[in-house]
PDB file of C-alpha atoms in Angstrom:
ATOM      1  CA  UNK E   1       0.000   0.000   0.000  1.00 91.00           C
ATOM      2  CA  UNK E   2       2.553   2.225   1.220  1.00 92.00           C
ATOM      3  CA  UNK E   3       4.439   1.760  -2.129  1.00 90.00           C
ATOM      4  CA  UNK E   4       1.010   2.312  -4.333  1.00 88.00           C
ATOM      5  CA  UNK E   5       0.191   5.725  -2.692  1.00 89.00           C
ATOM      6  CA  UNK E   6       3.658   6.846  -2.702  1.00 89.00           C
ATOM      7  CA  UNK E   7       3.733   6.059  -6.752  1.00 85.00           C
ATOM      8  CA  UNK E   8       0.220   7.350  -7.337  1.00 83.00           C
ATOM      9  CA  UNK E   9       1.117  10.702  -5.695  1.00 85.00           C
ATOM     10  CA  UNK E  10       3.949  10.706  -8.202  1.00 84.00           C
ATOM     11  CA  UNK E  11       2.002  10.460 -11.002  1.00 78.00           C
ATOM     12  CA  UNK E  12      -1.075  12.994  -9.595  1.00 80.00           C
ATOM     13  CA  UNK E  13       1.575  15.578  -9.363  1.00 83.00           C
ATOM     14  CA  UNK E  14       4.346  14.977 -11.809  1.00 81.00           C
ATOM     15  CA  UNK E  15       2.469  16.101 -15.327  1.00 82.00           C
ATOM     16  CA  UNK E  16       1.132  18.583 -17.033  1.00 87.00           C
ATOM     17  CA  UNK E  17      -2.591  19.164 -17.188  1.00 91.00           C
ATOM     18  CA  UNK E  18      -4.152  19.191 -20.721  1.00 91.00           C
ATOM     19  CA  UNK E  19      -6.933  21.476 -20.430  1.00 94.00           C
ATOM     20  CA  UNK E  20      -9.381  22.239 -22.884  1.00 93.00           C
ATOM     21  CA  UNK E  21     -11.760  25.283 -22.892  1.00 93.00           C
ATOM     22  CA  UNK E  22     -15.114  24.213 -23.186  1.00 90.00           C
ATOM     23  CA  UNK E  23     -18.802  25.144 -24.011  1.00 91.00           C
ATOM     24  CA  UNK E  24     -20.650  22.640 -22.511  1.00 93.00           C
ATOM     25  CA  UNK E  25     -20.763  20.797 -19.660  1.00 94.00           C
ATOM     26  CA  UNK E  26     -18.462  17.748 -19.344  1.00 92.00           C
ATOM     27  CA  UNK E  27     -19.810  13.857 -17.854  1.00 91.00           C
ATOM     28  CA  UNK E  28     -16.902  11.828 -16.300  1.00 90.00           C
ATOM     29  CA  UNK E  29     -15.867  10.173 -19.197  1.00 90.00           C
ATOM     30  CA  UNK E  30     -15.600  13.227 -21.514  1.00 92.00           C
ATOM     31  CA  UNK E  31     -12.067  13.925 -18.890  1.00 93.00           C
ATOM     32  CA  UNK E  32      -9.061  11.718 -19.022  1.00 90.00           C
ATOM     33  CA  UNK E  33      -8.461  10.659 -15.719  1.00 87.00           C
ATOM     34  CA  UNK E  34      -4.904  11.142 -15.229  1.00 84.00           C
ATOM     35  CA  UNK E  35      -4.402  14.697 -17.007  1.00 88.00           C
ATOM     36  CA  UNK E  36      -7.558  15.801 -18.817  1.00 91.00           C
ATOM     37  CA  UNK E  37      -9.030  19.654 -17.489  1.00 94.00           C
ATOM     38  CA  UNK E  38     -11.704  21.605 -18.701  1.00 95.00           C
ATOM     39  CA  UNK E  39     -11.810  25.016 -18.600  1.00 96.00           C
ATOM     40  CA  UNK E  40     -15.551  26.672 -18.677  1.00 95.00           C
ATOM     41  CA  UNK E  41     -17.395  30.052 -18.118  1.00 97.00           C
ATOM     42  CA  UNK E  42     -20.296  28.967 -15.906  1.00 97.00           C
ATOM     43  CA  UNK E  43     -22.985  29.459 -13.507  1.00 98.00           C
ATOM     44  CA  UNK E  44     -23.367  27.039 -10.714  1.00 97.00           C
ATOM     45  CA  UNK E  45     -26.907  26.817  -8.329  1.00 98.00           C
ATOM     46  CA  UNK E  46     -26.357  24.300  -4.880  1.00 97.00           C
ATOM     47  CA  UNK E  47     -29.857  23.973  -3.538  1.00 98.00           C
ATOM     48  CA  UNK E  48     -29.604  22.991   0.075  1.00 97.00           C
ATOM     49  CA  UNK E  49     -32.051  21.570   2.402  1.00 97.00           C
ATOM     50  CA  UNK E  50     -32.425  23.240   5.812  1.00 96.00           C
ATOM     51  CA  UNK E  51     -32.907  21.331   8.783  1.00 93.00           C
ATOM     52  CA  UNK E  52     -31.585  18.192   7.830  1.00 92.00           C
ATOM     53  CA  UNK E  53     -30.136  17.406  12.093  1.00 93.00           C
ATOM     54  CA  UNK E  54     -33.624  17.688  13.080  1.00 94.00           C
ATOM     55  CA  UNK E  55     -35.140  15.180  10.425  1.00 95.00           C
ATOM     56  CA  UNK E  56     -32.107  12.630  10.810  1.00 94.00           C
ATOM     57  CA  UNK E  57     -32.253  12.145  14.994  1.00 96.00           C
ATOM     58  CA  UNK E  58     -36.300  12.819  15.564  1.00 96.00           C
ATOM     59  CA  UNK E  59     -37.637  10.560  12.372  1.00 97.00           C
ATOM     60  CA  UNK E  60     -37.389   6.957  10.900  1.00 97.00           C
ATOM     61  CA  UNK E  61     -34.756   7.037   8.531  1.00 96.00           C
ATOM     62  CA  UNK E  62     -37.020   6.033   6.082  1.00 96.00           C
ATOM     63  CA  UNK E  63     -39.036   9.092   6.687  1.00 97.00           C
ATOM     64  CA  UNK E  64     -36.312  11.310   6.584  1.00 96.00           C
ATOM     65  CA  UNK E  65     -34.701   9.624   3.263  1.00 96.00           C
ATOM     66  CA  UNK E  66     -38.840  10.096   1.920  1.00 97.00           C
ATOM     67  CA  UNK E  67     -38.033  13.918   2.234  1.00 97.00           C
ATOM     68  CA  UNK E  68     -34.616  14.560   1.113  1.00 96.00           C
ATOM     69  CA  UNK E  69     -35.545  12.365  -1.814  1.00 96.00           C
ATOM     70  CA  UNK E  70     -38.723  14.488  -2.798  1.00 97.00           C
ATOM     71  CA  UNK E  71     -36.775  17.861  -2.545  1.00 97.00           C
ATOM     72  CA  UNK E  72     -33.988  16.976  -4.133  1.00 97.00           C
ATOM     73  CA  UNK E  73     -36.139  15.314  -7.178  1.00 97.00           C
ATOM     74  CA  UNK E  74     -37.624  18.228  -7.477  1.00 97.00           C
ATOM     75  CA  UNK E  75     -34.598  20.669  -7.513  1.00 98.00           C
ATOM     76  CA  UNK E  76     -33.437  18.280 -10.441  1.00 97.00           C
ATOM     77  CA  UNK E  77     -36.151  18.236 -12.451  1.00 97.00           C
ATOM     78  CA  UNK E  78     -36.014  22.083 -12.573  1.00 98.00           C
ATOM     79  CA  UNK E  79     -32.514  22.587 -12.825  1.00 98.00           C
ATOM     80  CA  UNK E  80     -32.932  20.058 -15.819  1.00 97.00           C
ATOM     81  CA  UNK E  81     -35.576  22.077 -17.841  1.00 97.00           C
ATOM     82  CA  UNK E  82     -34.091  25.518 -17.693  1.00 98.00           C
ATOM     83  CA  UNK E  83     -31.196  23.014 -19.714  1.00 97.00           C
ATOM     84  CA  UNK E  84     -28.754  22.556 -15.890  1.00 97.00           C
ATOM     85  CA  UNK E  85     -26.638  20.019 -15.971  1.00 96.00           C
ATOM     86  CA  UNK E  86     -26.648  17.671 -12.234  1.00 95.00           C
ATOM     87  CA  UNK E  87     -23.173  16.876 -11.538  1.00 84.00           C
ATOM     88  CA  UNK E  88     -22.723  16.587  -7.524  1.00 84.00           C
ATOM     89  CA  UNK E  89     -25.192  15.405  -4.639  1.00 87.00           C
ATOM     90  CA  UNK E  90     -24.069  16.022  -0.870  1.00 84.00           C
ATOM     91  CA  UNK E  91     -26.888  14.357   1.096  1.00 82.00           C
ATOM     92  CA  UNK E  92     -29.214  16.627   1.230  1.00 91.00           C
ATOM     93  CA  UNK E  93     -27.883  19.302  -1.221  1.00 94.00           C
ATOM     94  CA  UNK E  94     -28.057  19.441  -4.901  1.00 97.00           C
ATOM     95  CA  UNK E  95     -25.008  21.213  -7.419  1.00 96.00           C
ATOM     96  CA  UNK E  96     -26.680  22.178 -10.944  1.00 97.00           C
ATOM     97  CA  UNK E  97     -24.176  23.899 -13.916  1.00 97.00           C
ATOM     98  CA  UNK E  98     -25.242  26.520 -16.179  1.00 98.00           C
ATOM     99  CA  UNK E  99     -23.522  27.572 -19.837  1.00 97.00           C
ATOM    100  CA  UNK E 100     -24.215  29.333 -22.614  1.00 96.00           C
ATOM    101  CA  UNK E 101     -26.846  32.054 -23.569  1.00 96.00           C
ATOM    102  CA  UNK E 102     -28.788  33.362 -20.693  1.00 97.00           C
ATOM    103  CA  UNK E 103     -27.216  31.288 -18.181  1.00 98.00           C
ATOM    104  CA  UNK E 104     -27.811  33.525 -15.177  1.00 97.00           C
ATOM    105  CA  UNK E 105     -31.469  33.991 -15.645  1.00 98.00           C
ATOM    106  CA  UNK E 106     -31.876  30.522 -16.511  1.00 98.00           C
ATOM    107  CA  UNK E 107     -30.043  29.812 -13.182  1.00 98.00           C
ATOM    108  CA  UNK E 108     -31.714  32.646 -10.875  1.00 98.00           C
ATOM    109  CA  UNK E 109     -35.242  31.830 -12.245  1.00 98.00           C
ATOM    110  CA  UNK E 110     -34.663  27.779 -11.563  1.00 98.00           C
ATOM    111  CA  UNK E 111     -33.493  28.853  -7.695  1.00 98.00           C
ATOM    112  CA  UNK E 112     -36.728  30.892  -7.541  1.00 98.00           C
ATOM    113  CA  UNK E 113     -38.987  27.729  -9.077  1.00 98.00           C
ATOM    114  CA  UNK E 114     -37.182  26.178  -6.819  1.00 98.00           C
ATOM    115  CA  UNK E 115     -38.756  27.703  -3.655  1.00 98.00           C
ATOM    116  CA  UNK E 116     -42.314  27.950  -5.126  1.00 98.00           C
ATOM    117  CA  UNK E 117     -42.618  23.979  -5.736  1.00 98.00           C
ATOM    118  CA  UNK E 118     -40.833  23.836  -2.156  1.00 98.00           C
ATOM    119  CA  UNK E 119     -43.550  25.672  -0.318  1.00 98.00           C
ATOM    120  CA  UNK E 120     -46.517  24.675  -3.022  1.00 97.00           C
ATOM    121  CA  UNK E 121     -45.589  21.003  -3.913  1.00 98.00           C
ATOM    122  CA  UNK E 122     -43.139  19.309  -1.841  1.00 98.00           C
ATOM    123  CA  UNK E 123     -44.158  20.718   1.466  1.00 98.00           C
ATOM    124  CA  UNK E 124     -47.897  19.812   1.292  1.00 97.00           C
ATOM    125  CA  UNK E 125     -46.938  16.569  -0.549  1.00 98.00           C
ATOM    126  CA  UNK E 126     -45.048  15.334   2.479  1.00 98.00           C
ATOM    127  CA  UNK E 127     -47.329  16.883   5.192  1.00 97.00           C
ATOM    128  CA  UNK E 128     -50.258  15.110   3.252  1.00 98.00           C
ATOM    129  CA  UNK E 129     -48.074  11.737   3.346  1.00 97.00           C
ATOM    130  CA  UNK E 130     -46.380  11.813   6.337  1.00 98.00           C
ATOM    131  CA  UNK E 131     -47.910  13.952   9.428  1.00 97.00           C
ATOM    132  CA  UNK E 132     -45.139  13.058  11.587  1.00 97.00           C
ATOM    133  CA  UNK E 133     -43.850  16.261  10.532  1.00 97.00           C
ATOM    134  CA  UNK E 134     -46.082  18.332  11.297  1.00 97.00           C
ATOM    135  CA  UNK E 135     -46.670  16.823  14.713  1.00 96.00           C
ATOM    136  CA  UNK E 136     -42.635  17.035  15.467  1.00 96.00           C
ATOM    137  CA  UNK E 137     -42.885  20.142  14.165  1.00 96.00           C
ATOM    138  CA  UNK E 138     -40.672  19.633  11.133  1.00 97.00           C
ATOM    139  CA  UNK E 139     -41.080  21.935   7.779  1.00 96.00           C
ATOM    140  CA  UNK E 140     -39.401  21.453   4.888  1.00 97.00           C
ATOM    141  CA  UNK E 141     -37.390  24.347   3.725  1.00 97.00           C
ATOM    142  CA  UNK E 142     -34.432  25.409   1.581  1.00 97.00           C
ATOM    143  CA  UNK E 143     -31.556  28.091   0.661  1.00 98.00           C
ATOM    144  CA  UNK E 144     -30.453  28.107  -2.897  1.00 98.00           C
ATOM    145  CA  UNK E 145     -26.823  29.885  -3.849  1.00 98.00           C
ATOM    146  CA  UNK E 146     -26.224  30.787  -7.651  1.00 98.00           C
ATOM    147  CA  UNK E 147     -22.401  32.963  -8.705  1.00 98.00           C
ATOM    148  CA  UNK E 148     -21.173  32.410 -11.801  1.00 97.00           C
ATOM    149  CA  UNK E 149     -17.281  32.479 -12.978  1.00 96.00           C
ATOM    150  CA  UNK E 150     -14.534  30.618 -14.646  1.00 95.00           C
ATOM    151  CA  UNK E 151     -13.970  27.625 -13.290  1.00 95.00           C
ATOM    152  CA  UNK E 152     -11.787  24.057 -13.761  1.00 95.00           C
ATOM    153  CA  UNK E 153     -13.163  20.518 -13.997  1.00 95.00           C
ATOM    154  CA  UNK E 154     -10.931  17.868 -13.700  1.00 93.00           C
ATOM    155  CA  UNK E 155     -11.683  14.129 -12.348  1.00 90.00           C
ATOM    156  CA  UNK E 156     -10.880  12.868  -8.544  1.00 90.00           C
ATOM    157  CA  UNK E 157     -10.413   9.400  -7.251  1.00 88.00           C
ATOM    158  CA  UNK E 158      -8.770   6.356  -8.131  1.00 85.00           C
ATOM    159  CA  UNK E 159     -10.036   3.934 -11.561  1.00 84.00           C
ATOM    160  CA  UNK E 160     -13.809   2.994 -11.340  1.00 83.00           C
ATOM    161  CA  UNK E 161     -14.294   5.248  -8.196  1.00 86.00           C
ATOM    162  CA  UNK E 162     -13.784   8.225  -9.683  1.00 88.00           C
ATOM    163  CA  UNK E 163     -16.109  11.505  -9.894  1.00 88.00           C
ATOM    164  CA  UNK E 164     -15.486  15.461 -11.438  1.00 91.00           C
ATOM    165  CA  UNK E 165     -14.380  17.806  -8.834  1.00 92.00           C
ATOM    166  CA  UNK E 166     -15.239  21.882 -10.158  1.00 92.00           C
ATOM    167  CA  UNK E 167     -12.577  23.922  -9.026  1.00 94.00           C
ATOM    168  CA  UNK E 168     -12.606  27.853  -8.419  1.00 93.00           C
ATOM    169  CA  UNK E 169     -14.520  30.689  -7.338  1.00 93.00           C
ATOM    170  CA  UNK E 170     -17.967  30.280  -8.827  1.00 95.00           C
ATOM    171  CA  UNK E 171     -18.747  26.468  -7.184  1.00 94.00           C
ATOM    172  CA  UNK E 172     -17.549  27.727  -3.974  1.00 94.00           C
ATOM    173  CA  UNK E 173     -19.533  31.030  -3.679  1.00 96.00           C
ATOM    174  CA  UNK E 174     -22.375  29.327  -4.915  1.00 97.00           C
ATOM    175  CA  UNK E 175     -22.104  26.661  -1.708  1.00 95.00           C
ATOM    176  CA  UNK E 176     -21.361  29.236   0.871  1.00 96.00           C
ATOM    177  CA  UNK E 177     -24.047  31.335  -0.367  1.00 97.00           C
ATOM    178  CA  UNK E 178     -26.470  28.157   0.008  1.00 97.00           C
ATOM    179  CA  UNK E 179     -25.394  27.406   3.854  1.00 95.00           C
ATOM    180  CA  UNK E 180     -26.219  31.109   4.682  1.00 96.00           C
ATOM    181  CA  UNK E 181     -28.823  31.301   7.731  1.00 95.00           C
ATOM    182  CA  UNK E 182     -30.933  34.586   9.094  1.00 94.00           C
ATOM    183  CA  UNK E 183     -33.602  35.406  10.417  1.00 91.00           C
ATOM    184  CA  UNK E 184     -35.936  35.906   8.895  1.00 92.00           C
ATOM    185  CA  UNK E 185     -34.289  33.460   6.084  1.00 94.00           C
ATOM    186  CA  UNK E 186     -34.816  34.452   2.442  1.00 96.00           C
ATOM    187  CA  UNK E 187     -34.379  31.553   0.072  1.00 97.00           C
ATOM    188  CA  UNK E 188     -32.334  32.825  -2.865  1.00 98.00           C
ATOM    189  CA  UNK E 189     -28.700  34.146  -2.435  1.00 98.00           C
ATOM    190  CA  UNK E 190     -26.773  35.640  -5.707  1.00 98.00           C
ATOM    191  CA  UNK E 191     -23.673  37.196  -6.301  1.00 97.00           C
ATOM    192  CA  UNK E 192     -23.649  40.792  -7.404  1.00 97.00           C
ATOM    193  CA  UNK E 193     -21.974  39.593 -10.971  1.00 97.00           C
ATOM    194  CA  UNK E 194     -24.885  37.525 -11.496  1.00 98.00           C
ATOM    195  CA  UNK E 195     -27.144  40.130 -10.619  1.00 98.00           C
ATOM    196  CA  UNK E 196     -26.201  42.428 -12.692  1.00 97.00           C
ATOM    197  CA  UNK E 197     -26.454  40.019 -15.847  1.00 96.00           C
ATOM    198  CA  UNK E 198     -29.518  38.386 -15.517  1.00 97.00           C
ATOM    199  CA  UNK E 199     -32.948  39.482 -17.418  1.00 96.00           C
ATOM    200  CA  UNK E 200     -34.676  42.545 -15.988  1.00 95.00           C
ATOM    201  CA  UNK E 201     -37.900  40.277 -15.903  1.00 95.00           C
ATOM    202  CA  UNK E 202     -35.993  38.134 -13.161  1.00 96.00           C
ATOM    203  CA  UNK E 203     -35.898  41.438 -11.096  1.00 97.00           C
ATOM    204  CA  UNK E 204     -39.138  42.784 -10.672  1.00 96.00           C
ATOM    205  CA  UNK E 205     -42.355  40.967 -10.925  1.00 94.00           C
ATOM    206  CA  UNK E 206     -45.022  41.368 -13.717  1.00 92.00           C
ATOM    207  CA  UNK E 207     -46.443  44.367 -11.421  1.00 93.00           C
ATOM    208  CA  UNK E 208     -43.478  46.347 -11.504  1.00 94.00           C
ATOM    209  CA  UNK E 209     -42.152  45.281  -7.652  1.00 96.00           C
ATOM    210  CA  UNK E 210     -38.417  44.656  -6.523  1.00 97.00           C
ATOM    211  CA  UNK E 211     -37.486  40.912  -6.277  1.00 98.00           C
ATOM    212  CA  UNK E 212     -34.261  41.103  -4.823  1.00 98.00           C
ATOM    213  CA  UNK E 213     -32.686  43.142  -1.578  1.00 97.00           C
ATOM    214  CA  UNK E 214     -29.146  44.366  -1.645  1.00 97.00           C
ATOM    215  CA  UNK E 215     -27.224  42.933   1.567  1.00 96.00           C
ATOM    216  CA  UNK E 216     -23.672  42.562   2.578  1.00 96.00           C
ATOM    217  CA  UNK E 217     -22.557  38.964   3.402  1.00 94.00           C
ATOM    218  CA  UNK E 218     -19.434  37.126   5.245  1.00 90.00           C
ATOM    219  CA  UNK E 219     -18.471  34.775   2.367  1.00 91.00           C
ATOM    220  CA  UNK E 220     -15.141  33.196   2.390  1.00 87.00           C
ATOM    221  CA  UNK E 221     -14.103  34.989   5.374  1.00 87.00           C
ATOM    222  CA  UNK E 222     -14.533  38.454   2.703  1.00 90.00           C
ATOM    223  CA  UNK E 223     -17.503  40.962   3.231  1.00 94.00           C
ATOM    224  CA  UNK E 224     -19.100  40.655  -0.172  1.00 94.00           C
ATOM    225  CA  UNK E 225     -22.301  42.555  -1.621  1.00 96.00           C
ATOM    226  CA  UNK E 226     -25.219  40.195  -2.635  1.00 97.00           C
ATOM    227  CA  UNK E 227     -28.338  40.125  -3.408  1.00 98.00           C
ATOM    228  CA  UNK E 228     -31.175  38.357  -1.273  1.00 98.00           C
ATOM    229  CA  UNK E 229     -35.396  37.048  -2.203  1.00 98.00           C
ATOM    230  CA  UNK E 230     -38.118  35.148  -0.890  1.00 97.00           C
ATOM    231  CA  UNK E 231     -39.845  35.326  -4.051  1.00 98.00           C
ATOM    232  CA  UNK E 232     -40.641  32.481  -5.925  1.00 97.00           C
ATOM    233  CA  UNK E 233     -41.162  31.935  -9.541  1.00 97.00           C
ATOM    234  CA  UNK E 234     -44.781  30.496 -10.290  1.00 97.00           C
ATOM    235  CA  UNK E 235     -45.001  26.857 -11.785  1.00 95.00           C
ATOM    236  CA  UNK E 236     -48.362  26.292 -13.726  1.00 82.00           C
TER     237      UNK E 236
END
């Protein structure tokens, strides 16, 4: 073992990388293992579920896997139609990937769907199905974090347990912005950058009324401007 991991850290460190610059969204297998990189220009959403401690030590964990299953379904299936790629799951929190023409109010409006099937679908779905919760007191909620940036995808592990890690400032913002909690908690976290690109319609409702509230967050240690809703964007 000793002389496996000694060679294999030899090898992980002693090349080159070949990147590539890319426009879409890499699987696995599009990335050579030893040396392959891509470079993109992307957006990345985490959708995190709040209050996961509470679900795993007061409820059956088949009751808690019913929930974390149901929200994170339905993160996927929106990420997926505004054309998000899924390319990470951390128990009870989701990583989509945005690229190409509109990606940050593709992004922004998928968060915001997002929270509207949360409180409109999932929620009453699970209440419905399972009234545990609501006698323990347990409701489902979320916080969503979308920045965009260039960032570098390259694969992690060992042969046939291997997965792509996304490296720089854009997946990272995106996850701290995701584990932020106030009171009273808004749902949707964005980076200024991302704010500033997105579709004016993504902004301010149909009736002319701010979405979004500036506010100045501890991310990465850094005081950062970003912008902060509790709107959600209706599903019909």
């Amino acid at each position: 073992m000793k002389d496996q991991i000694n060679q294999a850290l030899s090898d992980l460190v002693g090349y080159d990388w070949q990147v590539t610059q890319g426009t879409v969204v890499p699987k696995t297998e599009n990335i050579v293992l030893k040396n392959g990189a891509r470079e993109l220009d992307a957006v990345y959403l985490y959708a995190d579920m709040m209050g996961s401690t509470k679900l795993v030590t007061e409820f059956p964990p088949g009751t808690a896997a019913k929930v974390m299953r149901a929200f994170l379904a339905t993160a996927c299936r929106i990420i997926r139609s505004h054309d998000g790629h899924i390319r990470s799951f951390d128990g009870d929190r989701v990583m989509g990937i945005f690229v190409g023409e509109n990606k940050n109010s593709r992004a922004v409006q998928a968060a915001m769907e997002i929270k509207y099937a949360t409180d409109n679908f999932v929620r009453p779905a699970l209440e419905r199905k399972l009234p545990s919760l609501v006698t323990k007191g347990f409701a489902l909620s979320h916080v969503c974090g979308v920045a965009s940036g260039k960032v570098f995808i390259a694969r992690a592990g060992i042969r046939n347990h291997n997965d792509l890690i996304s490296v720089g400032q854009a997946a990272n913002i995106a996850a701290k912005l995701s584990d932020i909690r106030e009171t009273p908690q808004k749902r949707t976290y964005i980076t200024k950058a991302v704010f500033d690109t997105m579709a004016d319609n993504r902004k301010v409702s149909s009736d002319g009324r701010p979405m979004w509230e500036e506010s100045v967050q501890t991310v990465n240690g850094t005081r950062a401007t970003v912008y902060r809703s509790g709107w959600g964007w209706v599903i019909s």
